[in-house]
Amino acid sequence: DDKHLLYDAGETIQEALNAQGMVSQDLDSIYISHLHGDHSGGIEGIAFRTYFEVYKFGKSEFGSMKPTLIGHQNILREGWENSWKAGLQSIQGEVNTLESYFNTNYLQDNDSFDFYGTEIQPVQTVHVVDNRRIVPSYGLMINENEQKVFISGDSQFAPNQMLTYFEQADIIFHDSEFAEYPNGVHAQFHQLCTLEDNIKEKMWLYHYSLNGKTYEELESEVLENGFAGLVKRGQKFKI
């Protein structure tokens, strides 16, 4: 059977799943990279749907269809205490925890996890730095069929930090900001264009805004600059 690992669940995850002909109950596991709303704001919706909408799937006991929630321990604990708990803790007659809705996998530093035989290694990236710390944010290195796929998550342009992963990977998915104004939280397209050709030719760009252009116009610009492509919604990659 097909098993689905969702990388991040933003506020629009229900609409995004529906666009692919899926629902929350199709998700075997969910990995949360960091706690910005466009990456974790859909957790409450998934939790309620998988907890209560069990009768549609031949189940009668609430909470009997738990997906696995995976993430660094700091992210999952902070997510529960500062965000998800407010909506999920109290239901009629009960006080719930994160484990009421999910099987949880709290990762420690340098931990990897196995997804049905596929080795997946979280890679910490620099996304946001406040006045005291690098806020936890993680990409993934996926090892499958002797190929490695690197997903940047949300990352500033940090070639010195990421070069090893870029060189190891056979396919790279990197977030990209196409606006020209200084950003500071995502790699900008003009910065990524400075990478070596052998890196760009295996790099697909995602997490972008069209900025008034059509997809075709932006895709043409990406290809002209030597990148593998611009990810389109619903696009499938086989490894």
PDB file of N, CA and C in Angstrom, residues 94-184:
ATOM      1  N   GLU A  94     -13.061  15.797  28.337  1.00  0.00           N
ATOM      2  CA  GLU A  94     -11.695  15.288  28.418  1.00  0.00           C
ATOM      3  C   GLU A  94     -10.675  16.414  28.320  1.00  0.00           C
ATOM      4  N   VAL A  95      -9.491  16.151  28.880  1.00  0.00           N
ATOM      5  CA  VAL A  95      -8.319  16.995  28.703  1.00  0.00           C
ATOM      6  C   VAL A  95      -7.290  16.167  27.941  1.00  0.00           C
ATOM      7  N   ASN A  96      -6.948  16.588  26.738  1.00  0.00           N
ATOM      8  CA  ASN A  96      -6.093  15.804  25.857  1.00  0.00           C
ATOM      9  C   ASN A  96      -4.665  16.336  25.814  1.00  0.00           C
ATOM     10  N   THR A  97      -3.781  15.488  25.316  1.00  0.00           N
ATOM     11  CA  THR A  97      -2.384  15.846  25.076  1.00  0.00           C
ATOM     12  C   THR A  97      -2.100  15.656  23.592  1.00  0.00           C
ATOM     13  N   LEU A  98      -0.900  15.973  23.172  1.00  0.00           N
ATOM     14  CA  LEU A  98      -0.524  15.762  21.771  1.00  0.00           C
ATOM     15  C   LEU A  98      -0.631  14.284  21.414  1.00  0.00           C
ATOM     16  N   GLU A  99      -0.339  13.422  22.386  1.00  0.00           N
ATOM     17  CA  GLU A  99      -0.397  11.976  22.159  1.00  0.00           C
ATOM     18  C   GLU A  99      -1.831  11.454  22.035  1.00  0.00           C
ATOM     19  N   SER A 100      -2.814  12.268  22.392  1.00  0.00           N
ATOM     20  CA  SER A 100      -4.198  11.875  22.176  1.00  0.00           C
ATOM     21  C   SER A 100      -4.536  11.850  20.692  1.00  0.00           C
ATOM     22  N   TYR A 101      -3.810  12.653  19.913  1.00  0.00           N
ATOM     23  CA  TYR A 101      -4.105  12.812  18.489  1.00  0.00           C
ATOM     24  C   TYR A 101      -3.081  12.153  17.571  1.00  0.00           C
ATOM     25  N   PHE A 102      -1.857  12.019  18.052  1.00  0.00           N
ATOM     26  CA  PHE A 102      -0.771  11.526  17.203  1.00  0.00           C
ATOM     27  C   PHE A 102       0.078  10.504  17.941  1.00  0.00           C
ATOM     28  N   ASN A 103       0.640   9.564  17.203  1.00  0.00           N
ATOM     29  CA  ASN A 103       1.806   8.834  17.680  1.00  0.00           C
ATOM     30  C   ASN A 103       2.987   9.768  17.472  1.00  0.00           C
ATOM     31  N   THR A 104       3.716  10.069  18.504  1.00  0.00           N
ATOM     32  CA  THR A 104       4.753  11.102  18.407  1.00  0.00           C
ATOM     33  C   THR A 104       6.153  10.497  18.372  1.00  0.00           C
ATOM     34  N   ASN A 105       6.993  11.091  17.559  1.00  0.00           N
ATOM     35  CA  ASN A 105       8.397  10.707  17.459  1.00  0.00           C
ATOM     36  C   ASN A 105       9.240  11.949  17.691  1.00  0.00           C
ATOM     37  N   TYR A 106       9.698  12.108  18.936  1.00  0.00           N
ATOM     38  CA  TYR A 106      10.487  13.270  19.318  1.00  0.00           C
ATOM     39  C   TYR A 106      11.955  13.003  18.980  1.00  0.00           C
ATOM     40  N   LEU A 107      12.490  13.701  18.011  1.00  0.00           N
ATOM     41  CA  LEU A 107      13.866  13.475  17.578  1.00  0.00           C
ATOM     42  C   LEU A 107      14.838  14.301  18.410  1.00  0.00           C
ATOM     43  N   GLN A 108      15.968  13.696  18.716  1.00  0.00           N
ATOM     44  CA  GLN A 108      17.062  14.390  19.389  1.00  0.00           C
ATOM     45  C   GLN A 108      18.028  14.935  18.330  1.00  0.00           C
ATOM     46  N   ASP A 109      19.003  15.724  18.764  1.00  0.00           N
ATOM     47  CA  ASP A 109      20.037  16.205  17.843  1.00  0.00           C
ATOM     48  C   ASP A 109      20.707  15.029  17.149  1.00  0.00           C
ATOM     49  N   ASN A 110      20.886  15.143  15.839  1.00  0.00           N
ATOM     50  CA  ASN A 110      21.588  14.150  15.012  1.00  0.00           C
ATOM     51  C   ASN A 110      20.823  12.841  14.836  1.00  0.00           C
ATOM     52  N   ASP A 111      19.568  12.785  15.290  1.00  0.00           N
ATOM     53  CA  ASP A 111      18.756  11.595  15.045  1.00  0.00           C
ATOM     54  C   ASP A 111      18.335  11.519  13.579  1.00  0.00           C
ATOM     55  N   SER A 112      18.202  10.296  13.069  1.00  0.00           N
ATOM     56  CA  SER A 112      17.535  10.026  11.807  1.00  0.00           C
ATOM     57  C   SER A 112      16.278   9.227  12.118  1.00  0.00           C
ATOM     58  N   PHE A 113      15.408   9.051  11.122  1.00  0.00           N
ATOM     59  CA  PHE A 113      14.257   8.174  11.316  1.00  0.00           C
ATOM     60  C   PHE A 113      14.028   7.360  10.053  1.00  0.00           C
ATOM     61  N   ASP A 114      13.346   6.253  10.234  1.00  0.00           N
ATOM     62  CA  ASP A 114      13.095   5.313   9.144  1.00  0.00           C
ATOM     63  C   ASP A 114      11.627   5.395   8.742  1.00  0.00           C
ATOM     64  N   PHE A 115      11.375   5.546   7.447  1.00  0.00           N
ATOM     65  CA  PHE A 115      10.011   5.560   6.947  1.00  0.00           C
ATOM     66  C   PHE A 115       9.837   4.387   5.986  1.00  0.00           C
ATOM     67  N   TYR A 116       9.399   3.257   6.540  1.00  0.00           N
ATOM     68  CA  TYR A 116       9.175   2.032   5.768  1.00  0.00           C
ATOM     69  C   TYR A 116      10.395   1.670   4.906  1.00  0.00           C
ATOM     70  N   GLY A 117      11.562   1.697   5.529  1.00  0.00           N
ATOM     71  CA  GLY A 117      12.782   1.299   4.843  1.00  0.00           C
ATOM     72  C   GLY A 117      13.559   2.424   4.205  1.00  0.00           C
ATOM     73  N   THR A 118      13.007   3.616   4.201  1.00  0.00           N
ATOM     74  CA  THR A 118      13.709   4.784   3.668  1.00  0.00           C
ATOM     75  C   THR A 118      14.336   5.562   4.818  1.00  0.00           C
ATOM     76  N   GLU A 119      15.642   5.761   4.762  1.00  0.00           N
ATOM     77  CA  GLU A 119      16.342   6.497   5.821  1.00  0.00           C
ATOM     78  C   GLU A 119      16.218   7.995   5.565  1.00  0.00           C
ATOM     79  N   ILE A 120      15.799   8.726   6.578  1.00  0.00           N
ATOM     80  CA  ILE A 120      15.595  10.168   6.458  1.00  0.00           C
ATOM     81  C   ILE A 120      16.356  10.865   7.577  1.00  0.00           C
ATOM     82  N   GLN A 121      17.183  11.812   7.195  1.00  0.00           N
ATOM     83  CA  GLN A 121      18.049  12.511   8.141  1.00  0.00           C
ATOM     84  C   GLN A 121      17.679  13.994   8.192  1.00  0.00           C
ATOM     85  N   PRO A 122      17.168  14.501   9.316  1.00  0.00           N
ATOM     86  CA  PRO A 122      16.945  15.935   9.448  1.00  0.00           C
ATOM     87  C   PRO A 122      18.273  16.699   9.405  1.00  0.00           C
ATOM     88  N   VAL A 123      18.243  17.860   8.756  1.00  0.00           N
ATOM     89  CA  VAL A 123      19.426  18.710   8.626  1.00  0.00           C
ATOM     90  C   VAL A 123      19.047  20.111   9.085  1.00  0.00           C
ATOM     91  N   GLN A 124      19.682  20.586  10.151  1.00  0.00           N
ATOM     92  CA  GLN A 124      19.340  21.919  10.644  1.00  0.00           C
ATOM     93  C   GLN A 124      19.823  22.986   9.669  1.00  0.00           C
ATOM     94  N   THR A 125      18.936  23.938   9.380  1.00  0.00           N
ATOM     95  CA  THR A 125      19.270  25.047   8.496  1.00  0.00           C
ATOM     96  C   THR A 125      19.121  26.359   9.258  1.00  0.00           C
ATOM     97  N   VAL A 126      19.673  27.420   8.706  1.00  0.00           N
ATOM     98  CA  VAL A 126      19.545  28.750   9.304  1.00  0.00           C
ATOM     99  C   VAL A 126      18.397  29.460   8.594  1.00  0.00           C
ATOM    100  N   HIS A 127      17.282  29.604   9.284  1.00  0.00           N
ATOM    101  CA  HIS A 127      16.111  30.265   8.709  1.00  0.00           C
ATOM    102  C   HIS A 127      15.899  31.638   9.339  1.00  0.00           C
ATOM    103  N   VAL A 128      15.734  31.665  10.659  1.00  0.00           N
ATOM    104  CA  VAL A 128      15.545  32.917  11.392  1.00  0.00           C
ATOM    105  C   VAL A 128      16.483  32.924  12.584  1.00  0.00           C
ATOM    106  N   VAL A 129      17.153  34.038  12.799  1.00  0.00           N
ATOM    107  CA  VAL A 129      18.030  34.216  13.961  1.00  0.00           C
ATOM    108  C   VAL A 129      17.511  35.414  14.738  1.00  0.00           C
ATOM    109  N   ASP A 130      17.030  35.187  15.957  1.00  0.00           N
ATOM    110  CA  ASP A 130      16.602  36.327  16.762  1.00  0.00           C
ATOM    111  C   ASP A 130      17.801  36.869  17.540  1.00  0.00           C
ATOM    112  N   ASN A 131      17.565  37.612  18.600  1.00  0.00           N
ATOM    113  CA  ASN A 131      18.710  38.211  19.288  1.00  0.00           C
ATOM    114  C   ASN A 131      19.376  37.276  20.274  1.00  0.00           C
ATOM    115  N   ARG A 132      18.892  35.997  20.323  1.00  0.00           N
ATOM    116  CA  ARG A 132      19.484  35.060  21.273  1.00  0.00           C
ATOM    117  C   ARG A 132      19.813  33.700  20.676  1.00  0.00           C
ATOM    118  N   ARG A 133      19.146  33.299  19.622  1.00  0.00           N
ATOM    119  CA  ARG A 133      19.327  31.936  19.159  1.00  0.00           C
ATOM    120  C   ARG A 133      18.995  31.801  17.681  1.00  0.00           C
ATOM    121  N   ILE A 134      19.511  30.707  17.098  1.00  0.00           N
ATOM    122  CA  ILE A 134      19.052  30.279  15.791  1.00  0.00           C
ATOM    123  C   ILE A 134      17.768  29.496  16.025  1.00  0.00           C
ATOM    124  N   VAL A 135      16.652  29.996  15.529  1.00  0.00           N
ATOM    125  CA  VAL A 135      15.360  29.348  15.758  1.00  0.00           C
ATOM    126  C   VAL A 135      15.359  27.995  15.038  1.00  0.00           C
ATOM    127  N   PRO A 136      14.997  26.903  15.724  1.00  0.00           N
ATOM    128  CA  PRO A 136      15.076  25.572  15.120  1.00  0.00           C
ATOM    129  C   PRO A 136      14.274  25.459  13.824  1.00  0.00           C
ATOM    130  N   SER A 137      14.937  24.975  12.778  1.00  0.00           N
ATOM    131  CA  SER A 137      14.308  24.744  11.480  1.00  0.00           C
ATOM    132  C   SER A 137      15.121  23.674  10.771  1.00  0.00           C
ATOM    133  N   TYR A 138      14.444  22.718  10.149  1.00  0.00           N
ATOM    134  CA  TYR A 138      15.146  21.555   9.611  1.00  0.00           C
ATOM    135  C   TYR A 138      14.703  21.221   8.195  1.00  0.00           C
ATOM    136  N   GLY A 139      15.691  20.957   7.342  1.00  0.00           N
ATOM    137  CA  GLY A 139      15.450  20.319   6.069  1.00  0.00           C
ATOM    138  C   GLY A 139      15.597  18.818   6.235  1.00  0.00           C
ATOM    139  N   LEU A 140      15.563  18.092   5.111  1.00  0.00           N
ATOM    140  CA  LEU A 140      15.691  16.638   5.166  1.00  0.00           C
ATOM    141  C   LEU A 140      16.622  16.133   4.078  1.00  0.00           C
ATOM    142  N   MET A 141      17.418  15.111   4.422  1.00  0.00           N
ATOM    143  CA  MET A 141      18.161  14.330   3.436  1.00  0.00           C
ATOM    144  C   MET A 141      17.513  12.952   3.408  1.00  0.00           C
ATOM    145  N   ILE A 142      16.980  12.596   2.237  1.00  0.00           N
ATOM    146  CA  ILE A 142      16.271  11.329   2.066  1.00  0.00           C
ATOM    147  C   ILE A 142      17.149  10.373   1.275  1.00  0.00           C
ATOM    148  N   ASN A 143      17.373   9.181   1.815  1.00  0.00           N
ATOM    149  CA  ASN A 143      18.197   8.168   1.167  1.00  0.00           C
ATOM    150  C   ASN A 143      17.308   7.035   0.676  1.00  0.00           C
ATOM    151  N   GLU A 144      17.222   6.870  -0.645  1.00  0.00           N
ATOM    152  CA  GLU A 144      16.316   5.876  -1.219  1.00  0.00           C
ATOM    153  C   GLU A 144      16.898   5.368  -2.533  1.00  0.00           C
ATOM    154  N   ASN A 145      16.948   4.034  -2.685  1.00  0.00           N
ATOM    155  CA  ASN A 145      17.422   3.414  -3.937  1.00  0.00           C
ATOM    156  C   ASN A 145      18.799   3.939  -4.351  1.00  0.00           C
ATOM    157  N   GLU A 146      19.685   4.082  -3.358  1.00  0.00           N
ATOM    158  CA  GLU A 146      21.048   4.556  -3.577  1.00  0.00           C
ATOM    159  C   GLU A 146      21.090   5.974  -4.126  1.00  0.00           C
ATOM    160  N   GLN A 147      19.980   6.694  -3.987  1.00  0.00           N
ATOM    161  CA  GLN A 147      19.947   8.106  -4.340  1.00  0.00           C
ATOM    162  C   GLN A 147      19.682   8.933  -3.089  1.00  0.00           C
ATOM    163  N   LYS A 148      20.170  10.171  -3.120  1.00  0.00           N
ATOM    164  CA  LYS A 148      19.939  11.079  -2.013  1.00  0.00           C
ATOM    165  C   LYS A 148      19.191  12.308  -2.518  1.00  0.00           C
ATOM    166  N   VAL A 149      18.136  12.645  -1.792  1.00  0.00           N
ATOM    167  CA  VAL A 149      17.331  13.817  -2.107  1.00  0.00           C
ATOM    168  C   VAL A 149      17.403  14.781  -0.927  1.00  0.00           C
ATOM    169  N   PHE A 150      17.803  16.023  -1.196  1.00  0.00           N
ATOM    170  CA  PHE A 150      17.908  17.022  -0.137  1.00  0.00           C
ATOM    171  C   PHE A 150      16.801  18.049  -0.303  1.00  0.00           C
ATOM    172  N   ILE A 151      16.052  18.287   0.786  1.00  0.00           N
ATOM    173  CA  ILE A 151      15.018  19.319   0.831  1.00  0.00           C
ATOM    174  C   ILE A 151      15.474  20.371   1.836  1.00  0.00           C
ATOM    175  N   SER A 152      15.562  21.612   1.398  1.00  0.00           N
ATOM    176  CA  SER A 152      16.155  22.646   2.252  1.00  0.00           C
ATOM    177  C   SER A 152      15.256  23.055   3.407  1.00  0.00           C
ATOM    178  N   GLY A 153      13.934  22.836   3.285  1.00  0.00           N
ATOM    179  CA  GLY A 153      13.040  23.483   4.239  1.00  0.00           C
ATOM    180  C   GLY A 153      13.091  24.977   3.989  1.00  0.00           C
ATOM    181  N   ASP A 154      12.956  25.776   5.014  1.00  0.00           N
ATOM    182  CA  ASP A 154      13.142  27.222   4.881  1.00  0.00           C
ATOM    183  C   ASP A 154      14.566  27.545   5.299  1.00  0.00           C
ATOM    184  N   SER A 155      15.305  28.187   4.404  1.00  0.00           N
ATOM    185  CA  SER A 155      16.723  28.400   4.681  1.00  0.00           C
ATOM    186  C   SER A 155      17.214  29.695   4.061  1.00  0.00           C
ATOM    187  N   GLN A 156      17.995  30.429   4.810  1.00  0.00           N
ATOM    188  CA  GLN A 156      18.744  31.534   4.239  1.00  0.00           C
ATOM    189  C   GLN A 156      19.793  30.975   3.272  1.00  0.00           C
ATOM    190  N   PHE A 157      20.326  31.836   2.434  1.00  0.00           N
ATOM    191  CA  PHE A 157      21.396  31.427   1.535  1.00  0.00           C
ATOM    192  C   PHE A 157      22.662  31.216   2.365  1.00  0.00           C
ATOM    193  N   ALA A 158      23.075  29.964   2.470  1.00  0.00           N
ATOM    194  CA  ALA A 158      24.221  29.614   3.304  1.00  0.00           C
ATOM    195  C   ALA A 158      25.035  28.537   2.610  1.00  0.00           C
ATOM    196  N   PRO A 159      25.695  28.879   1.495  1.00  0.00           N
ATOM    197  CA  PRO A 159      26.393  27.854   0.704  1.00  0.00           C
ATOM    198  C   PRO A 159      27.493  27.147   1.478  1.00  0.00           C
ATOM    199  N   ASN A 160      28.179  27.841   2.359  1.00  0.00           N
ATOM    200  CA  ASN A 160      29.254  27.184   3.115  1.00  0.00           C
ATOM    201  C   ASN A 160      28.702  26.105   4.036  1.00  0.00           C
ATOM    202  N   GLN A 161      27.536  26.387   4.636  1.00  0.00           N
ATOM    203  CA  GLN A 161      26.914  25.419   5.535  1.00  0.00           C
ATOM    204  C   GLN A 161      26.304  24.258   4.742  1.00  0.00           C
ATOM    205  N   MET A 162      25.739  24.539   3.578  1.00  0.00           N
ATOM    206  CA  MET A 162      24.950  23.553   2.844  1.00  0.00           C
ATOM    207  C   MET A 162      25.725  22.839   1.735  1.00  0.00           C
ATOM    208  N   LEU A 163      26.926  23.294   1.425  1.00  0.00           N
ATOM    209  CA  LEU A 163      27.635  22.763   0.264  1.00  0.00           C
ATOM    210  C   LEU A 163      27.818  21.247   0.332  1.00  0.00           C
ATOM    211  N   THR A 164      28.137  20.728   1.506  1.00  0.00           N
ATOM    212  CA  THR A 164      28.321  19.283   1.653  1.00  0.00           C
ATOM    213  C   THR A 164      27.059  18.533   1.259  1.00  0.00           C
ATOM    214  N   TYR A 165      25.900  19.029   1.700  1.00  0.00           N
ATOM    215  CA  TYR A 165      24.634  18.374   1.368  1.00  0.00           C
ATOM    216  C   TYR A 165      24.301  18.546  -0.110  1.00  0.00           C
ATOM    217  N   PHE A 166      24.602  19.717  -0.662  1.00  0.00           N
ATOM    218  CA  PHE A 166      24.390  19.934  -2.092  1.00  0.00           C
ATOM    219  C   PHE A 166      25.202  18.937  -2.912  1.00  0.00           C
ATOM    220  N   GLU A 167      26.450  18.737  -2.508  1.00  0.00           N
ATOM    221  CA  GLU A 167      27.338  17.851  -3.271  1.00  0.00           C
ATOM    222  C   GLU A 167      26.922  16.392  -3.126  1.00  0.00           C
ATOM    223  N   GLN A 168      26.430  16.005  -1.958  1.00  0.00           N
ATOM    224  CA  GLN A 168      26.015  14.619  -1.722  1.00  0.00           C
ATOM    225  C   GLN A 168      24.734  14.271  -2.470  1.00  0.00           C
ATOM    226  N   ALA A 169      23.855  15.241  -2.635  1.00  0.00           N
ATOM    227  CA  ALA A 169      22.514  14.971  -3.141  1.00  0.00           C
ATOM    228  C   ALA A 169      22.509  14.744  -4.648  1.00  0.00           C
ATOM    229  N   ASP A 170      21.630  13.848  -5.081  1.00  0.00           N
ATOM    230  CA  ASP A 170      21.376  13.646  -6.505  1.00  0.00           C
ATOM    231  C   ASP A 170      20.279  14.579  -7.003  1.00  0.00           C
ATOM    232  N   ILE A 171      19.351  14.927  -6.113  1.00  0.00           N
ATOM    233  CA  ILE A 171      18.296  15.898  -6.414  1.00  0.00           C
ATOM    234  C   ILE A 171      18.204  16.848  -5.224  1.00  0.00           C
ATOM    235  N   ILE A 172      18.058  18.145  -5.508  1.00  0.00           N
ATOM    236  CA  ILE A 172      17.936  19.160  -4.458  1.00  0.00           C
ATOM    237  C   ILE A 172      16.634  19.929  -4.676  1.00  0.00           C
ATOM    238  N   PHE A 173      15.869  20.103  -3.604  1.00  0.00           N
ATOM    239  CA  PHE A 173      14.712  20.997  -3.622  1.00  0.00           C
ATOM    240  C   PHE A 173      15.035  22.147  -2.673  1.00  0.00           C
ATOM    241  N   HIS A 174      15.085  23.361  -3.203  1.00  0.00           N
ATOM    242  CA  HIS A 174      15.501  24.509  -2.391  1.00  0.00           C
ATOM    243  C   HIS A 174      14.453  25.614  -2.460  1.00  0.00           C
ATOM    244  N   ASP A 175      14.119  26.182  -1.289  1.00  0.00           N
ATOM    245  CA  ASP A 175      13.199  27.314  -1.259  1.00  0.00           C
ATOM    246  C   ASP A 175      13.854  28.518  -1.921  1.00  0.00           C
ATOM    247  N   SER A 176      13.035  29.350  -2.568  1.00  0.00           N
ATOM    248  CA  SER A 176      13.588  30.479  -3.299  1.00  0.00           C
ATOM    249  C   SER A 176      12.645  31.670  -3.239  1.00  0.00           C
ATOM    250  N   GLU A 177      13.206  32.832  -2.961  1.00  0.00           N
ATOM    251  CA  GLU A 177      12.475  34.096  -2.977  1.00  0.00           C
ATOM    252  C   GLU A 177      12.904  34.864  -4.223  1.00  0.00           C
ATOM    253  N   PHE A 178      11.940  35.209  -5.071  1.00  0.00           N
ATOM    254  CA  PHE A 178      12.275  35.866  -6.337  1.00  0.00           C
ATOM    255  C   PHE A 178      12.240  37.387  -6.247  1.00  0.00           C
ATOM    256  N   ALA A 179      11.684  37.946  -5.180  1.00  0.00           N
ATOM    257  CA  ALA A 179      11.706  39.394  -5.018  1.00  0.00           C
ATOM    258  C   ALA A 179      13.145  39.872  -4.818  1.00  0.00           C
ATOM    259  N   GLU A 180      13.434  41.076  -5.272  1.00  0.00           N
ATOM    260  CA  GLU A 180      14.804  41.578  -5.211  1.00  0.00           C
ATOM    261  C   GLU A 180      15.139  42.264  -3.888  1.00  0.00           C
ATOM    262  N   TYR A 181      14.109  42.652  -3.124  1.00  0.00           N
ATOM    263  CA  TYR A 181      14.410  43.367  -1.884  1.00  0.00           C
ATOM    264  C   TYR A 181      15.065  42.417  -0.877  1.00  0.00           C
ATOM    265  N   PRO A 182      15.889  42.956   0.029  1.00  0.00           N
ATOM    266  CA  PRO A 182      16.568  42.099   1.007  1.00  0.00           C
ATOM    267  C   PRO A 182      15.545  41.298   1.814  1.00  0.00           C
ATOM    268  N   ASN A 183      15.829  40.021   1.984  1.00  0.00           N
ATOM    269  CA  ASN A 183      14.864  39.138   2.611  1.00  0.00           C
ATOM    270  C   ASN A 183      15.337  38.687   3.981  1.00  0.00           C
ATOM    271  N   GLY A 184      16.408  37.896   4.023  1.00  0.00           N
ATOM    272  CA  GLY A 184      16.989  37.502   5.298  1.00  0.00           C
ATOM    273  C   GLY A 184      16.447  36.232   5.891  1.00  0.00           C
TER     274      GLY A 184
END
